[in-house]
Every structure is written in C-alpha cells, then in structure tokens.
Coordinates of C-alpha atoms and ligand atoms in Angstrom, one line a residue:
M21 CA 0.1 0.0 0.1
Q22 CA 1.1 3.5 -0.6
E23 CA -0.4 6.9 0.0
K24 CA 0.6 10.1 -1.5
G25 CA -1.1 13.4 -0.2
T26 CA -0.8 17.1 -0.6
I27 CA -0.8 19.5 2.0
S28 CA -3.5 21.5 1.6
I29 CA -2.5 25.1 2.2
H30 CA -2.6 27.8 0.0
T31 CA 1.3 29.0 0.1
E32 CA 2.8 26.5 -2.4
N33 CA 5.9 25.9 -0.5
I34 CA 7.0 27.0 2.9
F35 CA 10.2 25.4 3.3
P36 CA 12.1 28.1 1.4
I37 CA 10.9 30.7 4.0
I38 CA 11.9 28.1 6.9
K39 CA 15.5 27.8 5.3
K40 CA 15.9 31.5 4.5
F41 CA 14.6 32.6 7.9
L42 CA 16.7 30.4 10.2
Y43 CA 19.5 30.2 8.0
S44 CA 21.7 31.9 10.4
D45 CA 20.6 29.3 13.1
N46 CA 20.7 26.1 11.0
E47 CA 22.4 24.0 13.4
I48 CA 19.9 23.8 15.2
F49 CA 18.4 21.2 13.3
L50 CA 20.4 18.8 15.0
R51 CA 19.0 19.9 18.3
E52 CA 15.9 19.5 17.6
L53 CA 16.1 15.9 15.9
V54 CA 18.5 14.8 18.8
S55 CA 15.7 16.2 21.2
N56 CA 13.0 14.2 19.7
A57 CA 15.0 11.1 19.6
V58 CA 15.6 11.7 23.5
D59 CA 12.0 12.3 24.1
A60 CA 10.7 9.2 22.0
T61 CA 13.2 7.3 24.0
Q62 CA 12.0 8.9 27.4
K63 CA 8.4 8.0 26.2
I64 CA 9.1 4.2 25.8
K65 CA 10.9 4.1 29.2
R66 CA 8.0 5.9 31.1
L67 CA 5.9 3.5 29.2
A68 CA 7.6 0.3 30.3
T69 CA 7.6 1.5 34.1
L70 CA 3.9 2.3 33.8
G71 CA 3.3 -1.1 32.6
Q72 CA 2.1 -0.2 29.3
Y73 CA 5.1 -1.8 27.2
S74 CA 6.7 -5.2 28.4
G75 CA 8.9 -5.8 25.6
E76 CA 12.7 -5.6 26.1
L77 CA 13.9 -2.1 26.6
G78 CA 17.1 -3.2 24.8
D79 CA 19.9 -0.6 24.3
T80 CA 18.2 2.9 24.0
T81 CA 21.6 5.0 23.0
V82 CA 20.5 7.2 20.9
E83 CA 22.6 7.6 17.6
V84 CA 23.8 10.5 15.3
S85 CA 25.9 9.1 12.2
F86 CA 26.8 10.8 8.7
D87 CA 27.7 9.5 5.2
E88 CA 29.9 11.6 3.1
K89 CA 29.5 9.9 0.0
K90 CA 25.6 9.2 0.2
K91 CA 25.5 12.9 1.5
T92 CA 23.2 12.0 4.8
I93 CA 23.0 12.2 8.3
T94 CA 20.8 9.9 10.4
I95 CA 19.6 10.2 14.0
S96 CA 18.5 6.8 15.3
D97 CA 16.7 6.1 18.2
R98 CA 15.0 3.0 20.0
G99 CA 12.2 5.1 21.3
L100 CA 8.4 4.2 21.0
G101 CA 8.3 4.7 17.2
M102 CA 5.4 5.9 15.2
T103 CA 2.4 4.3 13.2
A104 CA 1.5 5.5 9.7
E105 CA -1.5 7.0 11.6
E106 CA 0.9 9.1 14.1
I107 CA 3.3 10.3 11.3
K108 CA -0.2 11.8 9.7
K109 CA -0.9 13.2 12.8
Y110 CA 2.2 14.3 14.2
I111 CA 4.1 15.2 11.4
N112 CA 2.2 16.3 8.6
Q113 CA -0.8 18.2 10.2
V114 CA 1.1 19.7 13.0
A115 CA 3.5 21.6 10.9
F116 CA 1.4 21.9 7.7
S117 CA -1.8 23.4 9.6
G118 CA 0.1 25.7 10.8
A119 CA 1.5 26.9 7.6
E120 CA -0.5 29.7 6.6
E121 CA -0.3 31.1 10.1
F122 CA 3.5 30.9 10.0
V123 CA 3.6 32.7 6.9
E124 CA 1.4 35.4 8.1
K125 CA 3.5 35.5 11.3
F126 CA 6.9 34.6 10.7
K127 CA 7.9 38.3 10.1
D128 CA 7.4 39.0 13.9
A129 CA 9.6 36.1 15.0
K130 CA 13.1 37.1 16.0
D131 CA 14.9 33.9 16.0
A132 CA 15.1 30.2 15.2
N133 CA 13.9 29.0 18.8
E134 CA 10.8 31.5 18.6
I135 CA 9.6 30.2 15.3
I136 CA 10.5 26.5 16.5
G137 CA 8.3 27.0 19.7
K138 CA 5.6 29.1 18.4
F139 CA 4.9 26.9 15.4
G140 CA 6.0 23.6 16.4
L141 CA 8.6 23.3 13.9
G142 CA 11.0 21.3 15.5
F143 CA 10.8 18.3 13.2
Y144 CA 10.9 20.6 10.1
S145 CA 13.8 22.3 10.9
A146 CA 15.2 19.4 9.3
F147 CA 14.5 21.6 5.8
M148 CA 17.3 23.8 7.0
V149 CA 19.7 21.7 5.8
A150 CA 18.5 18.9 4.0
D151 CA 16.3 18.8 0.5
K152 CA 14.8 15.6 1.3
V153 CA 13.9 14.3 4.6
E154 CA 13.0 10.2 5.3
I155 CA 11.6 8.6 8.4
N156 CA 11.8 5.0 9.0
T157 CA 9.9 3.9 12.3
L158 CA 8.4 1.1 13.8
S159 CA 5.6 1.6 16.7
Y160 CA 6.1 0.0 20.3
Q161 CA 2.6 -1.1 19.7
E162 CA 1.6 -4.8 19.2
G163 CA 1.2 -5.6 15.5
A164 CA 2.1 -2.3 14.5
E165 CA 3.8 -2.1 11.1
A166 CA 6.9 -0.5 9.9
A167 CA 6.1 2.8 8.3
K168 CA 8.2 5.1 6.0
W169 CA 7.6 8.7 5.3
T170 CA 10.0 10.7 2.8
C171 CA 9.2 14.5 1.8
D172 CA 11.4 16.8 -0.4
G173 CA 10.2 19.8 1.2
S174 CA 7.4 20.5 -1.4
T175 CA 4.1 20.2 -0.1
S176 CA 3.8 16.9 -0.9
F177 CA 4.7 13.6 1.2
E178 CA 4.7 10.2 0.5
I179 CA 4.0 7.3 3.1
S180 CA 4.4 3.8 2.5
K181 CA 5.2 0.2 4.4
G182 CA 8.5 0.5 5.7
K183 CA 11.2 -2.4 6.5
R184 CA 12.1 -1.7 10.1
K185 CA 12.3 -4.3 12.2
E186 CA 13.4 -2.8 15.4
R187 CA 11.1 -0.5 17.4
G188 CA 12.3 3.0 17.2
T189 CA 12.6 5.6 14.4
D190 CA 15.6 6.7 11.9
I191 CA 15.2 10.3 10.4
I192 CA 17.7 10.6 7.4
L193 CA 18.4 13.7 6.0
H194 CA 19.7 14.2 2.8
I195 CA 21.5 17.2 2.8
N196 CA 21.5 20.1 0.6
K197 CA 24.3 21.6 -1.3
D198 CA 24.6 24.5 0.6
S199 CA 24.8 22.8 3.8
E200 CA 27.6 20.2 3.2
E201 CA 29.7 21.5 5.8
F202 CA 27.9 19.7 7.8
L203 CA 29.1 16.2 6.8
D204 CA 31.9 16.8 8.5
K205 CA 33.0 14.9 12.1
W206 CA 34.2 17.8 14.0
K207 CA 31.2 20.0 13.1
L208 CA 28.7 17.7 14.2
Q209 CA 30.8 17.0 17.3
G210 CA 30.9 20.6 17.9
I211 CA 27.4 21.0 17.7
L212 CA 26.4 18.1 19.5
D213 CA 28.9 19.1 22.2
K214 CA 27.2 22.5 22.2
Y215 CA 23.5 21.4 22.6
A216 CA 23.6 17.8 23.7
K217 CA 26.2 17.3 26.4
F218 CA 24.0 16.8 28.9
L219 CA 20.8 15.1 27.5
P220 CA 19.4 12.6 29.6
V221 CA 19.8 9.7 27.2
P222 CA 23.1 8.4 25.9
I223 CA 24.3 10.0 22.5
K224 CA 26.5 7.8 20.4
F225 CA 28.7 9.7 17.7
G226 CA 31.1 7.5 15.8
T227 CA 33.6 5.8 18.0
K228 CA 36.9 7.0 19.7
T229 CA 39.9 5.2 20.8
E230 CA 40.9 4.6 24.3
S231 CA 44.0 3.1 25.8
V232 CA 43.3 0.2 28.2
E233 CA 45.8 -2.2 30.0
D234 CA 46.7 -5.2 28.3
G235 CA 48.7 -7.3 31.2
V236 CA 52.0 -6.8 31.8
D237 CA 55.4 -6.9 29.6
D238 CA 58.5 -9.1 30.3
K239 CA 59.7 -6.5 32.7
G240 CA 56.6 -6.5 34.7
E241 CA 55.5 -3.3 33.5
K242 CA 52.0 -2.2 32.5
K243 CA 51.4 -3.0 29.0
W244 CA 48.6 -0.6 27.1
K245 CA 46.4 -1.2 23.8
S246 CA 44.1 1.1 21.8
V247 CA 40.6 0.0 21.4
E248 CA 37.9 1.6 19.8
V249 CA 35.0 2.3 22.0
D250 CA 31.6 4.1 21.3
N251 CA 32.0 7.9 21.5
I252 CA 29.3 9.0 23.9
I253 CA 29.1 12.7 23.5
N254 CA 27.1 13.2 26.8
T255 CA 26.4 13.2 30.5
T256 CA 23.0 12.1 31.4
T257 CA 22.7 12.8 34.7
P258 CA 24.6 16.5 35.2
I259 CA 24.8 17.9 38.6
W260 CA 22.3 20.1 38.4
T261 CA 20.0 17.1 38.0
K262 CA 21.3 15.5 41.5
S263 CA 20.1 16.0 44.9
P264 CA 22.5 18.5 46.8
S265 CA 23.0 15.7 49.5
D266 CA 24.4 13.4 46.9
L267 CA 26.7 15.8 45.9
T268 CA 30.6 16.4 47.3
D269 CA 32.3 19.8 47.0
E270 CA 34.4 17.7 44.2
D271 CA 31.4 17.2 42.2
Y272 CA 30.8 20.8 42.0
L273 CA 34.2 21.8 41.1
K274 CA 34.8 19.4 38.7
F275 CA 31.6 20.6 37.1
Y276 CA 32.5 23.9 37.1
K277 CA 36.0 22.8 35.2
E278 CA 34.0 21.2 32.8
L279 CA 32.2 24.0 31.8
Y280 CA 34.7 26.6 32.4
P281 CA 38.1 24.7 31.9
M282 CA 40.4 28.1 32.2
S283 CA 38.8 29.3 35.2
E284 CA 40.2 29.6 38.4
D285 CA 37.8 27.5 41.2
P286 CA 34.7 29.4 42.0
L287 CA 34.5 31.0 45.5
F288 CA 31.2 29.2 46.4
W289 CA 28.1 27.9 44.6
I290 CA 24.3 27.8 45.1
H291 CA 22.1 24.7 44.2
L292 CA 18.8 25.8 42.7
N293 CA 16.1 23.6 42.8
V294 CA 12.4 24.3 42.8
D295 CA 9.3 22.4 41.8
Y296 CA 6.4 24.8 42.7
P297 CA 5.1 27.4 41.5
F298 CA 7.4 26.6 38.6
N299 CA 10.0 23.9 38.0
L300 CA 13.5 25.2 38.0
T301 CA 17.2 23.5 38.7
G302 CA 20.5 24.6 38.5
V303 CA 23.8 25.3 40.0
L304 CA 25.1 29.2 40.1
Y305 CA 28.7 29.9 40.8
F306 CA 30.4 32.8 42.5
P307 CA 33.5 33.4 40.3
K308 CA 36.7 34.3 41.4
V309 CA 37.6 37.6 39.9
K310 CA 40.4 40.2 40.7
N311 CA 38.5 43.1 39.2
E312 CA 35.5 44.2 37.8
F313 CA 36.8 44.3 34.3
E314 CA 37.6 40.8 34.1
L315 CA 34.2 40.4 34.7
Q316 CA 32.1 38.8 31.7
R317 CA 28.5 38.5 31.1
N318 CA 26.7 35.6 29.7
K319 CA 28.3 33.0 31.2
I320 CA 25.1 31.5 32.4
K321 CA 23.8 28.5 30.3
L322 CA 20.4 28.4 30.1
F323 CA 18.7 24.7 29.5
S324 CA 15.3 23.3 28.7
R325 CA 15.2 19.6 30.0
Q326 CA 18.7 19.2 29.7
V327 CA 18.7 20.6 26.1
F328 CA 21.1 23.8 26.2
I329 CA 19.0 26.8 24.6
T330 CA 21.4 29.6 25.1
D331 CA 23.7 32.1 26.8
E332 CA 21.4 34.8 26.7
V333 CA 19.9 34.9 30.1
K334 CA 19.1 38.6 30.4
D335 CA 15.6 38.9 32.0
I336 CA 15.7 35.6 33.3
V337 CA 18.4 36.2 35.6
P338 CA 18.4 39.5 37.7
E339 CA 20.7 42.0 35.9
F340 CA 23.3 42.2 38.8
L341 CA 23.5 38.0 38.8
M342 CA 24.4 38.1 35.0
L343 CA 28.0 37.9 36.3
L344 CA 27.6 34.7 37.9
H345 CA 28.5 31.4 36.1
G346 CA 26.7 27.9 36.0
V347 CA 23.5 26.5 34.4
I348 CA 19.9 26.6 34.6
D349 CA 17.2 24.4 33.6
S350 CA 13.9 25.3 33.3
P351 CA 10.9 23.8 31.3
D352 CA 8.7 26.9 32.5
I353 CA 10.7 29.7 30.8
P354 CA 8.9 30.3 27.5
L355 CA 11.5 30.0 24.8
N356 CA 9.7 30.8 21.9
V357 CA 8.4 34.5 22.7
S358 CA 9.8 37.9 22.1
R359 CA 11.7 39.8 24.8
S360 CA 9.2 41.9 25.9
F361 CA 7.2 39.1 26.3
L362 CA 9.5 37.3 28.3
Q363 CA 9.7 40.5 30.8
A364 CA 6.2 40.7 31.6
D365 CA 5.7 36.7 31.7
G366 CA 4.6 35.7 35.5
N367 CA 6.9 32.6 35.6
V368 CA 9.7 34.8 34.7
K369 CA 9.2 37.5 37.1
K370 CA 9.0 34.8 40.1
I371 CA 12.1 33.1 38.6
N372 CA 13.7 36.2 39.0
S373 CA 13.1 36.9 42.6
Y374 CA 13.8 33.1 43.4
I375 CA 16.8 33.6 42.2
T376 CA 17.5 36.7 44.0
K377 CA 16.4 35.4 47.2
K378 CA 18.4 32.0 47.1
V379 CA 21.5 34.2 46.4
A380 CA 20.5 36.5 49.2
D381 CA 20.1 33.5 51.5
K382 CA 23.3 31.8 50.6
L383 CA 25.2 34.9 51.3
A384 CA 23.5 35.6 54.9
E385 CA 24.0 31.8 55.5
L386 CA 28.1 32.0 54.7
Y387 CA 28.2 35.2 56.8
K388 CA 26.3 33.9 59.9
K389 CA 28.2 30.3 59.6
D390 CA 31.7 31.7 59.7
R391 CA 32.2 35.5 59.5
T392 CA 36.2 35.6 59.5
A393 CA 35.8 33.4 56.6
Y394 CA 33.5 35.7 54.9
E395 CA 35.3 38.8 55.7
Q396 CA 38.4 37.2 53.7
K397 CA 36.0 36.5 50.7
W398 CA 34.4 39.7 50.8
G399 CA 37.0 41.3 48.7
D400 CA 35.5 39.0 45.8
I401 CA 31.8 38.8 46.9
G402 CA 31.4 42.8 47.6
L403 CA 31.0 43.6 44.0
F404 CA 28.0 41.8 43.7
V405 CA 26.5 42.2 47.0
K406 CA 27.0 46.1 46.1
Y407 CA 25.9 45.8 42.7
G408 CA 22.5 43.8 43.9
M409 CA 21.8 46.3 46.8
I410 CA 21.9 49.3 44.3
S411 CA 20.3 47.6 41.6
E412 CA 17.4 45.7 43.6
E413 CA 15.2 47.1 46.3
K414 CA 14.5 43.4 47.7
F415 CA 18.2 42.5 47.8
Y416 CA 19.2 45.9 49.6
E417 CA 16.8 44.9 52.3
K418 CA 18.7 41.2 52.8
G419 CA 22.0 42.4 51.7
K420 CA 22.2 45.3 54.5
D421 CA 22.8 42.6 56.9
F422 CA 25.7 41.1 55.3
A423 CA 27.0 43.7 53.5
L424 CA 30.8 44.9 54.7
L425 CA 32.3 48.0 55.3
K426 CA 35.8 48.1 55.4
N427 CA 37.8 50.8 57.2
T428 CA 41.3 51.8 56.6
N429 CA 42.8 49.8 59.5
G430 CA 41.2 46.7 57.6
E431 CA 38.6 45.9 60.0
F432 CA 35.0 44.9 58.7
F433 CA 31.9 46.5 59.8
T434 CA 28.1 45.8 58.8
I435 CA 26.5 48.8 58.2
E436 CA 24.7 48.7 61.4
E437 CA 27.5 47.9 63.3
Y438 CA 29.4 50.6 61.8
Q439 CA 26.8 53.1 62.6
S440 CA 26.8 52.6 66.1
K441 CA 30.9 52.5 65.9
V442 CA 30.8 56.0 64.7
K443 CA 27.8 57.5 66.1
P444 CA 29.4 58.9 69.1
N445 CA 32.3 60.5 67.6
Q446 CA 31.1 61.5 64.3
T447 CA 28.0 63.3 64.8
D448 CA 27.6 67.1 63.9
K449 CA 25.4 69.6 65.3
N450 CA 22.5 68.8 63.3
E451 CA 22.4 65.0 64.7
Q452 CA 23.9 64.1 61.4
T453 CA 26.0 60.9 61.4
V454 CA 29.0 61.8 59.1
I455 CA 30.7 58.8 57.8
L456 CA 34.0 59.2 56.2
Y457 CA 35.4 57.4 53.3
A458 CA 38.6 57.4 51.1
T459 CA 38.8 56.5 47.6
D460 CA 42.4 56.4 47.2
L461 CA 44.6 55.4 49.8
E462 CA 47.8 56.8 48.7
K463 CA 46.6 60.2 47.6
Q464 CA 44.5 60.8 50.5
D465 CA 46.9 59.2 53.1
G466 CA 47.3 62.6 54.8
F467 CA 43.6 63.6 55.0
I468 CA 42.9 59.8 56.6
Q469 CA 46.0 60.5 59.0
S470 CA 44.7 63.4 60.5
A471 CA 41.1 62.2 60.5
N472 CA 42.5 59.4 62.3
K473 CA 44.1 61.5 64.9
K474 CA 40.8 63.2 65.5
D475 CA 39.5 59.5 66.2
Y476 CA 37.5 59.5 63.1
D477 CA 37.2 56.4 61.5
V478 CA 37.7 56.3 57.9
L479 CA 36.3 53.6 55.3
V480 CA 38.0 52.3 51.8
M481 CA 35.7 52.8 49.3
D482 CA 38.2 52.6 46.2
S483 CA 36.5 50.5 43.7
P484 CA 34.3 51.9 40.8
I485 CA 31.4 50.7 42.2
D486 CA 31.7 52.4 45.3
S487 CA 30.7 55.9 44.1
H488 CA 27.3 54.6 43.2
F489 CA 27.2 52.2 46.4
I490 CA 27.8 55.6 48.7
Q491 CA 25.1 57.5 46.9
N492 CA 22.7 54.4 47.2
L493 CA 23.7 54.3 51.2
E494 CA 23.2 57.8 51.6
S495 CA 19.9 57.6 50.4
K496 CA 18.9 54.7 52.3
L497 CA 20.8 55.6 55.7
E498 CA 18.5 58.1 57.8
K499 CA 20.3 61.1 59.5
T500 CA 23.7 59.9 58.1
S501 CA 25.8 61.5 55.3
L502 CA 28.7 60.1 53.7
K503 CA 31.6 62.4 53.0
R504 CA 35.0 61.8 51.6
V505 CA 37.7 62.3 53.7
D506 CA 39.3 65.3 52.2
A507 CA 35.8 67.1 52.3
D508 CA 35.7 70.2 55.0
V509 CA 33.9 68.1 57.6
A510 CA 35.8 68.3 60.3
E511 CA 35.5 71.3 62.1
K512 CA 31.6 70.7 62.0
L513 CA 31.7 67.2 64.0
I514 CA 31.8 67.2 67.4
Q515 CA 34.6 65.9 68.9
K516 CA 36.0 64.3 72.0
D517 CA 38.3 66.1 74.1
E518 CA 41.5 67.4 71.9
T519 CA 43.9 64.5 72.6
Y520 CA 46.8 67.0 71.1
A521 CA 48.0 70.0 72.0
N522 CA 48.4 73.1 69.3
L523 CA 51.8 74.0 68.6
L524 CA 50.8 77.1 67.1
T525 CA 49.2 80.4 68.7
E526 CA 46.1 81.6 67.5
D527 CA 47.6 84.3 65.6
Q528 CA 50.3 82.0 63.8
S529 CA 47.7 79.6 62.6
K530 CA 45.5 82.9 61.4
E531 CA 48.5 84.2 59.4
V532 CA 49.2 80.7 58.0
K533 CA 45.8 80.3 56.9
E534 CA 45.7 83.8 55.3
I535 CA 48.7 82.8 53.3
F536 CA 47.2 79.5 52.2
D537 CA 43.8 81.4 51.4
K538 CA 45.8 84.0 49.2
A539 CA 47.5 81.3 47.3
I540 CA 44.6 78.8 46.4
N541 CA 42.2 82.3 45.8
N542 CA 39.3 79.9 45.2
K543 CA 36.3 80.0 47.7
T544 CA 35.3 76.3 47.3
Y545 CA 38.2 75.2 49.2
T546 CA 38.5 75.5 52.8
V547 CA 42.0 75.9 54.6
E548 CA 42.2 74.7 58.3
V549 CA 45.5 75.2 60.4
E550 CA 46.3 72.8 63.0
G551 CA 49.7 73.4 64.4
L552 CA 49.7 69.9 65.9
S553 CA 52.7 67.6 66.5
P554 CA 55.1 67.8 64.4
E555 CA 55.0 64.8 62.2
E556 CA 51.6 66.0 61.4
L557 CA 50.5 67.9 58.3
P558 CA 49.8 71.1 59.9
V559 CA 47.6 72.6 57.0
T560 CA 44.4 70.7 55.2
I561 CA 42.7 72.1 52.0
T562 CA 39.4 70.6 51.6
M563 CA 36.6 71.3 49.4
E564 CA 32.9 70.9 50.3
E565 CA 31.6 67.1 49.7
F566 CA 28.8 68.9 47.4
M567 CA 31.0 71.2 45.5
R568 CA 33.5 68.1 44.8
R569 CA 30.6 65.8 43.4
M570 CA 29.4 68.8 41.3
K571 CA 33.0 69.0 39.9
E572 CA 33.5 65.5 39.5
M573 CA 29.8 65.4 37.8
A574 CA 31.0 68.1 35.4
A575 CA 34.3 66.3 34.7
T576 CA 32.5 63.1 33.7
G577 CA 29.6 64.6 31.8
G578 CA 27.1 64.6 34.4
G579 CA 25.1 61.3 35.4
G580 CA 26.7 58.8 37.9
Ligands
LIG624 P1 7.5 18.9 19.4 O1 8.7 18.0 19.6 O2 7.8 20.2 20.1 O3 6.4 17.8 19.6 P2 8.5 18.3 16.6 O4 7.9 19.2 15.5 O5 9.8 18.2 17.2 O6 7.5 19.2 17.7 O7 7.9 16.9 16.4 C1 6.5 16.7 16.4 C2 5.9 15.4 16.7 O8 6.7 14.4 15.9 C3 6.5 14.8 18.2 O9 5.6 15.4 19.3 C4 6.4 13.4 18.2 O10 5.3 13.2 18.4 C5 6.8 13.2 16.9 N1 8.2 12.6 16.8 C6 9.2 13.4 16.0 N2 10.1 12.7 15.8 C7 10.2 11.6 16.7 C8 10.7 10.4 17.1 N3 12.1 10.3 16.6 N4 10.2 9.1 17.6 C9 8.6 9.2 17.7 N5 8.0 10.4 17.6 C10 8.6 11.7 17.0
LIG625 MG1 10.8 18.6 18.9

C-alpha cells in the first residue's frame, strides 16, 4: 500500500521561507532532531515503567551518524516509534496546519527558537539543511507495521510500508548543497557538544580510541593497547539534576571545570531546586575575579530539560547576577516568545525573584556560619553584593545585613555595626552622623591620618562601584551622610576632648591660613591650620563634599 498526499495550504511551499529565515541558526536542526529522539526514548521508558509496554527496552542509546558519500545525516533512536497514522497526525498535520499562520506571522518572530516553539516546527527544522527527509519507523504497539515517510520539502509527502524491524525511528536527512559543511565529523561533534552534552539519554557519535591496560610485559611493566569504543558525547545526569545531599564539593568543582576549563576555582555555589510554582534546577557559581574589568556577562547557560538553549539569560536572571557562572534548567521559561513578553511573563518574574532570594539566603548563611571566612572572601563577593543592593530594592533589604564595610585599618563592619561605632564621635550639630571614606588610600593618606588623629574612622571605598554604593547608602540611611575624607567636615563634627596640643598660637594659625587662602584664591576650598605634633600635616585643604561631587559630575559629563 502506498499513499500520496498533498498538504492543503495556499502557500505553495513554506520550506524556502523556513530555510531562508532560519539560515543563521541552521545548526539547531540537530538539537531539534536529537531532542525528538531523546523524547521518544524517554516516552518508551515511561511506558515500560507504567507497565504499558512489556517488551525488551534493549539498548536505548541514540545514535547520530553521517555518510559523506551519500551526503546523509541519520539520527536513530530506539524510542516508541510511530505508526503511519501517528506520522500523519504528528508530522504532517502539526506543521502544515500552521503553515498559513506561519507565513502570516513569521515576520514577527525574532529567531529560530521563537519559530520552532511558536509553530511546532522542531522536526521541520531538518529542511534548513536537507532537501529530502526520510522517516523510517516502527511503533512499539502490538502488531504495528513499519512505516516510511518521505518529503522533498515541497508540500507533498509520501507514506508507504517500511522495512524497519526494530522498535524506534531513523530520521535520514539528505543534506542540501548549501549545507555540506555539516557532513564533517568535527562540525557535528561541535554542535552535539554545544546542545546535547547533558541530555538524559546516551548519545553515540561514531567511535573513539581509548587506551586500556593489556597485561604486563617481560619486565613486569603495564602494557597498554588501543581499543575503539563508542563515542558517547554526553553526561546523562549532570549535577544539577541530582540532589545536593548526594554531591560533594569535588563534584561541584569538577562540573565547574567542565563548563569553564580556563577559570580559577569558584568561591562558592548555590544549588537551585524548585518544583512549585514553577520548575527550575541549576547551579550558580560565584566566580573568583580580581577586578570588575575581568567580569564577563552571559556565562550562565540556559537549558530546558537538559537541552542547551542559550547563553542569553538576560531577563531571566536578575541583571546584577548576570556576572555569575553556571547553569539554569527550566521547562517553564517560555523560549519561543519575544523579549518584552518574557519580561512580562509571570513565571519569569517569579524565577527572577526566586534566584535573587536564593543568592541572598546563601550569602546570609555564609556570613552567619563563619564571619572570618566571609570577611576573607569579601574582596571577591563585595562587588556582587553592592551591585545587587544598588540595583534591586529587595536585595538591598537582605543585603544590608551581610554587606560589609571595611575601614582603613582593615577591620570589617556591617552597616549597622558601623553606624553605632561612629555615631558617638562623628555626629555633627544637626545630629547627622557623618561617615568618612577614602577613595584613594595613597593620595588621601594625609587626610586619613589627620582624621584618625581626631579619632574619626575612615572607610575604604576605592572600587568603581563604590561611588554608586555610597550614593545608595546615603539615600537609604537615615540621619547619615557620607563624605570623602578630604571634604571639609572636620570642624563641624562634635569632637571628643582634644588629645593633642596645638603647637601654634592662634595668631600664627591665622597667619598661615591667610597665606594659603591667598595662594589658592578659590572659595570652594577650605583651608584649616592645625599646628599639631611635628609629624602631622599642619595644613589641610578641603573642598565641600557637594562642590566636589558637582565638579566630578561636570568632569565626567554628568550622571553617575
Ligand atoms: P515537538 O517535539 O515540539 O512536539 P516536533 O516538530 O519536534 O515538535 O515533533 C512533532 C512530533 O513528531 C513529536 O511531538 C512526536 O510526536 C513526533 N516525533 C518526532 N520525532 C520523533 C521520533 N524520533 N520518534 C517518535 N516520534 C517523533
Ligand atoms: Mg521536538
């Protein structure tokens, strides 16, 4: 029996459109077909577990192979297979029924993922690289007949009896002229590594040579021989699918090295695992970075059911956590929609705040568990925490309890601790507590020294993010202002009893001040003369904090 059919759509042929449109992303045909093979395999396994299939499962390895001469790529599985009826239903109808709509809407789609998701064109992505596709399949069902389907990319297909004896499906792609680059071992291996490295079913791609022990030689030394073994390209149970209680630190570090072979060990990690109200698993690592210029974004990989989707996790991961490394796997992230839809999507919003909360909880835990160790890591973590507190209100609320401030003596304080520390000695007449900070320990050394002499404490705020962090703190902390150590705050603070004697008389001081005022001749600067001990700087020249910030803004073109 042979059956021919025509797909009833008005558009002559949608494949040229698919091909043209998806051209830049055409390697994902392999992701789609391998995913289908994996899905089919998982389905038969589930049927077996449920007792709805009682035959042998056999070796369920999915195999990808190619033939350079015949110019074919074949994806074979031992999944549940399809009957001819099912082919008509799942392959013909699904894609073709949407064709008109597709042609109507394809112009709005932004990338291949969108098209595939929106129009259920996973299987049809094969036509991006093939001008003819064959399906050879045998369903697991009792008495099923093998079926064969071919389609040359026009709107007609052919279904006939097949010859397949084993349960499962072969998809054979007859690669088109423009896509012959895919008939290459390294090319295919590369694509499989990218998309299929963590799929849950073993995937074989050719063989590889391995050295194995082969007894001992005359001298009693081990002998080795080369053997050909299956080249299984994937790890079927990557760590994010496992329970944290079954994993050791080594497992996490090993996985990190697998993802980022060139990177230093991470500082720590967070295992994500939720199943309500959305599904999400993953492991996020805090990378060790020396300075913010080294930070790279888009190092988090997004998976959906262990299929790699993209490195672009913007909108899913909060902006300030884009600097983290690791993987996120969620079938609940819509992959097929536009960016603005993603931003508005309820699940995505929940995922976003879940991740924020998890990261905050982990940091709070590290802080509580071992403060000394936490202080030692602060140099690396601080940037993330500050960035998070500045950019997310919710994170500020949590972060304010484990964000640390470091003073010029190398001591660490929480914000609250620090406020209580400096309050008695650094509060001015208006009951404003003044926090002093230095942005450049070398250049501002004189000011730091003279502040310390007065028992004022000075914070170190010398990284680029600190200027934003300072403004943020100022807006959040009540009755508190932050001033750079060279600002003219000194005399406005209520001081403790002076512990030093002025070596200059009042007249002498006045005289020196006049000389400096005249020389500087600029009202925005304040000159202070304190003839203290001989090793002390006798004169400090300060500018009002407000004026300094104005000047800086003018210099950097405003903003900030
Ligand atoms: P999706 O995978 O999103 O359902 P596809 O276009 O990739 O969309 O596939 C359409 C349907 O064809 C699948 O849902 C499945 O029923 C069927 N199918 C595709 N490939 C296979 C396969 N290797 N084995 C069994 N069924 C398959
Ligand atoms: Mg699919």
